Protein backbone atom coordinates (compact mmCIF):
# COMPACT_ATOMS: atom_id res chain seq x y z
CA UNK A 1 0.00 0.00 0.00
CA UNK A 2 1.02 3.58 -0.65
CA UNK A 3 1.54 6.01 2.24
CA UNK A 4 -0.53 9.16 1.69
CA UNK A 5 1.60 12.27 2.12
CA UNK A 6 4.90 10.38 2.15
CA UNK A 7 6.48 12.49 -0.58
CA UNK A 8 5.52 15.73 1.15
CA UNK A 9 6.79 14.43 4.50
CA UNK A 10 10.15 13.35 3.07
CA UNK A 11 10.56 16.66 1.24
CA UNK A 12 9.79 18.60 4.44
CA UNK A 13 12.24 16.52 6.47
CA UNK A 14 14.93 17.02 3.84
CA UNK A 15 14.43 20.81 4.06
CA UNK A 16 14.52 20.72 7.87
CA UNK A 17 17.71 18.63 7.84
CA UNK A 18 19.39 20.95 5.33
CA UNK A 19 18.28 24.12 7.13
CA UNK A 20 19.52 22.64 10.41
CA UNK A 21 23.02 22.37 8.94
CA UNK A 22 23.23 26.16 9.17
CA UNK A 23 22.88 25.90 12.97
CA UNK A 24 25.33 23.04 13.51
CA UNK A 25 23.20 20.29 12.06
CA UNK A 26 21.52 17.16 13.25
CA UNK A 27 23.29 13.91 13.94
CA UNK A 28 20.50 11.40 14.45
CA UNK A 29 16.88 10.49 13.96
CA UNK A 30 14.58 9.14 16.68
CA UNK A 31 11.10 7.78 16.13
CA UNK A 32 8.36 6.08 18.16
CA UNK A 33 5.98 3.54 16.58
CA UNK A 34 4.79 5.11 13.29
CA UNK A 35 7.48 7.74 13.75
CA UNK A 36 9.98 4.91 13.92
CA UNK A 37 8.68 3.73 10.59
CA UNK A 38 9.38 7.18 9.14
CA UNK A 39 12.83 7.14 10.79
CA UNK A 40 13.49 3.84 9.03
CA UNK A 41 12.41 5.28 5.68
CA UNK A 42 14.82 8.18 6.24
CA UNK A 43 17.62 5.71 7.03
CA UNK A 44 16.75 3.82 3.83
CA UNK A 45 16.91 7.09 1.87
CA UNK A 46 20.31 7.79 3.38
CA UNK A 47 21.46 4.28 2.42
CA UNK A 48 20.10 4.42 -1.14
CA UNK A 49 21.75 7.79 -1.78
CA UNK A 50 25.12 6.61 -0.55
CA UNK A 51 24.92 8.82 2.51
CA UNK A 52 23.93 12.00 0.68
CA UNK A 53 20.29 12.18 1.79
CA UNK A 54 21.02 13.20 5.39
CA UNK A 55 24.62 14.41 5.58
CA UNK A 56 26.16 13.61 8.94
CA UNK A 57 23.57 11.01 9.96
CA UNK A 58 25.32 9.11 12.74
CA UNK A 59 22.51 6.98 14.22
CA UNK A 60 18.84 6.05 14.25
CA UNK A 61 16.89 5.25 17.43
CA UNK A 62 13.72 3.20 17.07
CA UNK A 63 11.22 3.04 19.93
CA UNK A 64 8.53 0.41 19.29
CA UNK A 65 9.70 0.14 15.69
CA UNK A 66 8.36 -2.55 13.41
CA UNK A 67 9.81 -4.24 10.38
CA UNK A 68 7.38 -7.05 9.69
CA UNK A 69 5.16 -5.14 7.26
CA UNK A 70 5.90 -4.30 3.62
CA UNK A 71 7.49 -1.00 2.73
CA UNK A 72 5.13 1.56 1.18
CA UNK A 73 4.50 0.90 -2.50
CA UNK A 74 5.24 4.55 -3.32
CA UNK A 75 8.62 4.67 -1.54
CA UNK A 76 10.70 4.42 -4.72
CA UNK A 77 8.78 7.24 -6.40
CA UNK A 78 9.03 9.40 -3.29
CA UNK A 79 12.78 8.78 -3.02
CA UNK A 80 13.20 9.83 -6.64
CA UNK A 81 11.13 12.97 -6.14
CA UNK A 82 12.88 13.97 -2.92
CA UNK A 83 16.49 12.94 -3.51
CA UNK A 84 16.72 12.44 -7.28
CA UNK A 85 19.35 15.17 -7.44
CA UNK A 86 21.77 13.19 -5.24
CA UNK A 87 21.09 9.68 -6.57
CA UNK A 88 23.61 8.09 -8.89
CA UNK A 89 22.26 7.24 -12.35
CA UNK A 90 22.13 3.48 -11.84
CA UNK A 91 20.22 3.73 -8.57
CA UNK A 92 17.79 6.28 -9.99
CA UNK A 93 17.16 4.04 -13.00
CA UNK A 94 16.60 1.01 -10.76
CA UNK A 95 14.10 2.99 -8.66
CA UNK A 96 12.26 4.17 -11.80
CA UNK A 97 11.97 0.58 -13.02
CA UNK A 98 11.00 -0.75 -9.57
CA UNK A 99 14.05 -2.99 -9.57
CA UNK A 100 15.85 -1.80 -6.46
CA UNK A 101 15.34 -4.22 -3.57
CA UNK A 102 14.61 -1.83 -0.74
CA UNK A 103 13.21 -4.62 1.44
CA UNK A 104 16.55 -6.41 1.30
CA UNK A 105 18.68 -3.32 1.91
CA UNK A 106 21.19 -3.58 4.75
CA UNK A 107 21.26 -0.08 6.20
CA UNK A 108 24.74 0.73 7.45
CA UNK A 109 23.80 3.32 10.06
CA UNK A 110 24.15 2.43 13.75
CA UNK A 111 20.69 1.77 15.17
CA UNK A 112 19.20 1.29 18.62
CA UNK A 113 15.94 -0.65 18.85
CA UNK A 114 14.01 -0.17 22.10
CA UNK A 115 11.10 -2.52 22.71
CA UNK A 116 8.79 -3.46 25.55
CA UNK A 117 8.17 -7.08 26.47
CA UNK A 118 4.53 -6.24 27.29
CA UNK A 119 3.90 -4.25 24.09
CA UNK A 120 0.90 -5.80 22.36
CA UNK A 121 0.73 -3.20 19.57
CA UNK A 122 4.34 -3.71 18.45
CA UNK A 123 5.65 -6.90 20.04
CA UNK A 124 9.39 -7.53 20.33
CA UNK A 125 9.25 -9.88 17.33
CA UNK A 126 8.23 -6.90 15.16
CA UNK A 127 11.09 -4.84 16.56
CA UNK A 128 13.55 -7.63 15.89
CA UNK A 129 12.31 -7.85 12.31
CA UNK A 130 13.29 -4.19 11.92
CA UNK A 131 16.69 -4.92 13.47
CA UNK A 132 17.31 -7.30 10.56
CA UNK A 133 17.33 -4.30 8.20
CA UNK A 134 20.47 -2.85 9.82
CA UNK A 135 24.11 -3.87 9.64
CA UNK A 136 24.93 -3.08 13.30
CA UNK A 137 21.71 -3.01 15.32
CA UNK A 138 21.71 -2.68 19.10
CA UNK A 139 18.79 -3.82 21.21
CA UNK A 140 17.35 -2.53 24.48
CA UNK A 141 14.38 -4.30 26.04
CA UNK A 142 12.28 -2.90 28.88
CA UNK A 143 9.48 -4.64 30.80
CA UNK A 144 6.80 -2.14 29.75
CA UNK A 145 4.32 -1.82 26.93
CA UNK A 146 3.84 0.70 24.09
CA UNK A 147 5.56 3.81 25.47
CA UNK A 148 8.95 5.50 25.70
CA UNK A 149 10.52 4.15 28.86
CA UNK A 150 11.71 6.92 31.18
CA UNK A 151 13.45 5.01 33.95
CA UNK A 152 17.03 6.02 34.50
CA UNK A 153 18.50 2.78 33.11
CA UNK A 154 16.45 3.13 29.93
CA UNK A 155 17.41 6.77 29.39
CA UNK A 156 21.05 6.00 30.20
CA UNK A 157 21.09 3.25 27.56
CA UNK A 158 19.86 5.66 24.89
CA UNK A 159 22.33 8.34 25.95
CA UNK A 160 25.16 5.80 25.93
CA UNK A 161 24.20 4.81 22.40
CA UNK A 162 24.06 8.32 20.94
CA UNK A 163 27.34 9.44 22.50
mmCIF file of C-alpha atoms in Angstrom:
data_model
loop_
_atom_site.group_PDB
_atom_site.id
_atom_site.type_symbol
_atom_site.label_atom_id
_atom_site.label_comp_id
_atom_site.label_asym_id
_atom_site.label_seq_id
_atom_site.Cartn_x
_atom_site.Cartn_y
_atom_site.Cartn_z
ATOM 1 C CA UNK A 1 0.000 0.000 0.000
ATOM 2 C CA UNK A 2 1.023 3.578 -0.650
ATOM 3 C CA UNK A 3 1.535 6.007 2.235
ATOM 4 C CA UNK A 4 -0.530 9.157 1.686
ATOM 5 C CA UNK A 5 1.602 12.269 2.124
ATOM 6 C CA UNK A 6 4.902 10.382 2.147
ATOM 7 C CA UNK A 7 6.480 12.488 -0.580
ATOM 8 C CA UNK A 8 5.520 15.728 1.148
ATOM 9 C CA UNK A 9 6.791 14.431 4.497
ATOM 10 C CA UNK A 10 10.148 13.347 3.072
ATOM 11 C CA UNK A 11 10.562 16.661 1.245
ATOM 12 C CA UNK A 12 9.794 18.602 4.437
ATOM 13 C CA UNK A 13 12.238 16.520 6.469
ATOM 14 C CA UNK A 14 14.929 17.022 3.841
ATOM 15 C CA UNK A 15 14.426 20.807 4.056
ATOM 16 C CA UNK A 16 14.518 20.717 7.875
ATOM 17 C CA UNK A 17 17.713 18.627 7.837
ATOM 18 C CA UNK A 18 19.391 20.950 5.330
ATOM 19 C CA UNK A 19 18.282 24.122 7.131
ATOM 20 C CA UNK A 20 19.523 22.636 10.408
ATOM 21 C CA UNK A 21 23.023 22.370 8.941
ATOM 22 C CA UNK A 22 23.232 26.156 9.169
ATOM 23 C CA UNK A 23 22.882 25.899 12.973
ATOM 24 C CA UNK A 24 25.331 23.042 13.511
ATOM 25 C CA UNK A 25 23.196 20.294 12.056
ATOM 26 C CA UNK A 26 21.518 17.159 13.247
ATOM 27 C CA UNK A 27 23.292 13.913 13.945
ATOM 28 C CA UNK A 28 20.499 11.401 14.446
ATOM 29 C CA UNK A 29 16.878 10.486 13.961
ATOM 30 C CA UNK A 30 14.579 9.140 16.680
ATOM 31 C CA UNK A 31 11.103 7.781 16.134
ATOM 32 C CA UNK A 32 8.360 6.081 18.159
ATOM 33 C CA UNK A 33 5.979 3.536 16.581
ATOM 34 C CA UNK A 34 4.794 5.108 13.286
ATOM 35 C CA UNK A 35 7.480 7.745 13.751
ATOM 36 C CA UNK A 36 9.983 4.910 13.924
ATOM 37 C CA UNK A 37 8.676 3.734 10.588
ATOM 38 C CA UNK A 38 9.384 7.175 9.145
ATOM 39 C CA UNK A 39 12.831 7.145 10.789
ATOM 40 C CA UNK A 40 13.495 3.839 9.033
ATOM 41 C CA UNK A 41 12.410 5.279 5.678
ATOM 42 C CA UNK A 42 14.824 8.176 6.237
ATOM 43 C CA UNK A 43 17.620 5.709 7.031
ATOM 44 C CA UNK A 44 16.754 3.824 3.828
ATOM 45 C CA UNK A 45 16.909 7.087 1.865
ATOM 46 C CA UNK A 46 20.315 7.785 3.381
ATOM 47 C CA UNK A 47 21.460 4.280 2.421
ATOM 48 C CA UNK A 48 20.104 4.418 -1.136
ATOM 49 C CA UNK A 49 21.749 7.793 -1.785
ATOM 50 C CA UNK A 50 25.120 6.611 -0.551
ATOM 51 C CA UNK A 51 24.917 8.822 2.515
ATOM 52 C CA UNK A 52 23.932 12.001 0.679
ATOM 53 C CA UNK A 53 20.286 12.177 1.793
ATOM 54 C CA UNK A 54 21.020 13.200 5.387
ATOM 55 C CA UNK A 55 24.622 14.408 5.577
ATOM 56 C CA UNK A 56 26.165 13.611 8.944
ATOM 57 C CA UNK A 57 23.570 11.014 9.959
ATOM 58 C CA UNK A 58 25.321 9.110 12.738
ATOM 59 C CA UNK A 59 22.513 6.982 14.224
ATOM 60 C CA UNK A 60 18.839 6.050 14.252
ATOM 61 C CA UNK A 61 16.890 5.252 17.428
ATOM 62 C CA UNK A 62 13.720 3.197 17.073
ATOM 63 C CA UNK A 63 11.225 3.037 19.929
ATOM 64 C CA UNK A 64 8.533 0.407 19.294
ATOM 65 C CA UNK A 65 9.699 0.138 15.690
ATOM 66 C CA UNK A 66 8.364 -2.549 13.411
ATOM 67 C CA UNK A 67 9.808 -4.244 10.377
ATOM 68 C CA UNK A 68 7.376 -7.053 9.690
ATOM 69 C CA UNK A 69 5.160 -5.142 7.256
ATOM 70 C CA UNK A 70 5.903 -4.301 3.619
ATOM 71 C CA UNK A 71 7.487 -0.997 2.731
ATOM 72 C CA UNK A 72 5.126 1.559 1.183
ATOM 73 C CA UNK A 73 4.504 0.901 -2.495
ATOM 74 C CA UNK A 74 5.241 4.549 -3.321
ATOM 75 C CA UNK A 75 8.616 4.668 -1.539
ATOM 76 C CA UNK A 76 10.699 4.417 -4.724
ATOM 77 C CA UNK A 77 8.784 7.237 -6.405
ATOM 78 C CA UNK A 78 9.026 9.403 -3.294
ATOM 79 C CA UNK A 79 12.779 8.782 -3.016
ATOM 80 C CA UNK A 80 13.202 9.830 -6.640
ATOM 81 C CA UNK A 81 11.127 12.974 -6.143
ATOM 82 C CA UNK A 82 12.878 13.975 -2.924
ATOM 83 C CA UNK A 83 16.486 12.939 -3.510
ATOM 84 C CA UNK A 84 16.724 12.443 -7.279
ATOM 85 C CA UNK A 85 19.354 15.170 -7.441
ATOM 86 C CA UNK A 86 21.770 13.187 -5.235
ATOM 87 C CA UNK A 87 21.087 9.678 -6.566
ATOM 88 C CA UNK A 88 23.606 8.089 -8.893
ATOM 89 C CA UNK A 89 22.262 7.237 -12.353
ATOM 90 C CA UNK A 90 22.127 3.480 -11.838
ATOM 91 C CA UNK A 91 20.222 3.731 -8.567
ATOM 92 C CA UNK A 92 17.787 6.281 -9.994
ATOM 93 C CA UNK A 93 17.163 4.043 -12.998
ATOM 94 C CA UNK A 94 16.598 1.005 -10.759
ATOM 95 C CA UNK A 95 14.102 2.993 -8.661
ATOM 96 C CA UNK A 96 12.256 4.167 -11.800
ATOM 97 C CA UNK A 97 11.969 0.581 -13.016
ATOM 98 C CA UNK A 98 11.003 -0.752 -9.573
ATOM 99 C CA UNK A 99 14.045 -2.994 -9.568
ATOM 100 C CA UNK A 100 15.845 -1.803 -6.459
ATOM 101 C CA UNK A 101 15.340 -4.224 -3.572
ATOM 102 C CA UNK A 102 14.608 -1.831 -0.740
ATOM 103 C CA UNK A 103 13.208 -4.620 1.441
ATOM 104 C CA UNK A 104 16.549 -6.411 1.300
ATOM 105 C CA UNK A 105 18.677 -3.319 1.905
ATOM 106 C CA UNK A 106 21.190 -3.585 4.749
ATOM 107 C CA UNK A 107 21.260 -0.080 6.201
ATOM 108 C CA UNK A 108 24.740 0.728 7.445
ATOM 109 C CA UNK A 109 23.799 3.320 10.056
ATOM 110 C CA UNK A 110 24.147 2.426 13.749
ATOM 111 C CA UNK A 111 20.693 1.771 15.169
ATOM 112 C CA UNK A 112 19.203 1.285 18.616
ATOM 113 C CA UNK A 113 15.944 -0.647 18.852
ATOM 114 C CA UNK A 114 14.006 -0.170 22.096
ATOM 115 C CA UNK A 115 11.103 -2.521 22.707
ATOM 116 C CA UNK A 116 8.786 -3.458 25.545
ATOM 117 C CA UNK A 117 8.171 -7.077 26.473
ATOM 118 C CA UNK A 118 4.534 -6.237 27.286
ATOM 119 C CA UNK A 119 3.900 -4.251 24.089
ATOM 120 C CA UNK A 120 0.898 -5.803 22.362
ATOM 121 C CA UNK A 121 0.728 -3.203 19.571
ATOM 122 C CA UNK A 122 4.338 -3.708 18.453
ATOM 123 C CA UNK A 123 5.646 -6.903 20.043
ATOM 124 C CA UNK A 124 9.392 -7.525 20.327
ATOM 125 C CA UNK A 125 9.245 -9.878 17.333
ATOM 126 C CA UNK A 126 8.235 -6.902 15.163
ATOM 127 C CA UNK A 127 11.091 -4.836 16.561
ATOM 128 C CA UNK A 128 13.550 -7.634 15.894
ATOM 129 C CA UNK A 129 12.305 -7.852 12.309
ATOM 130 C CA UNK A 130 13.290 -4.195 11.921
ATOM 131 C CA UNK A 131 16.691 -4.923 13.466
ATOM 132 C CA UNK A 132 17.311 -7.301 10.565
ATOM 133 C CA UNK A 133 17.327 -4.304 8.196
ATOM 134 C CA UNK A 134 20.470 -2.853 9.819
ATOM 135 C CA UNK A 135 24.111 -3.869 9.645
ATOM 136 C CA UNK A 136 24.926 -3.078 13.298
ATOM 137 C CA UNK A 137 21.708 -3.010 15.322
ATOM 138 C CA UNK A 138 21.710 -2.680 19.099
ATOM 139 C CA UNK A 139 18.790 -3.823 21.211
ATOM 140 C CA UNK A 140 17.347 -2.535 24.478
ATOM 141 C CA UNK A 141 14.375 -4.299 26.038
ATOM 142 C CA UNK A 142 12.282 -2.902 28.879
ATOM 143 C CA UNK A 143 9.477 -4.639 30.797
ATOM 144 C CA UNK A 144 6.796 -2.137 29.751
ATOM 145 C CA UNK A 145 4.323 -1.817 26.925
ATOM 146 C CA UNK A 146 3.836 0.702 24.088
ATOM 147 C CA UNK A 147 5.561 3.813 25.466
ATOM 148 C CA UNK A 148 8.947 5.499 25.696
ATOM 149 C CA UNK A 149 10.518 4.149 28.863
ATOM 150 C CA UNK A 150 11.709 6.921 31.177
ATOM 151 C CA UNK A 151 13.448 5.009 33.951
ATOM 152 C CA UNK A 152 17.028 6.023 34.504
ATOM 153 C CA UNK A 153 18.497 2.776 33.114
ATOM 154 C CA UNK A 154 16.447 3.135 29.930
ATOM 155 C CA UNK A 155 17.410 6.768 29.394
ATOM 156 C CA UNK A 156 21.054 6.004 30.202
ATOM 157 C CA UNK A 157 21.087 3.250 27.563
ATOM 158 C CA UNK A 158 19.858 5.656 24.891
ATOM 159 C CA UNK A 159 22.329 8.339 25.949
ATOM 160 C CA UNK A 160 25.156 5.802 25.926
ATOM 161 C CA UNK A 161 24.199 4.811 22.401
ATOM 162 C CA UNK A 162 24.056 8.322 20.937
ATOM 163 C CA UNK A 163 27.341 9.437 22.501
#
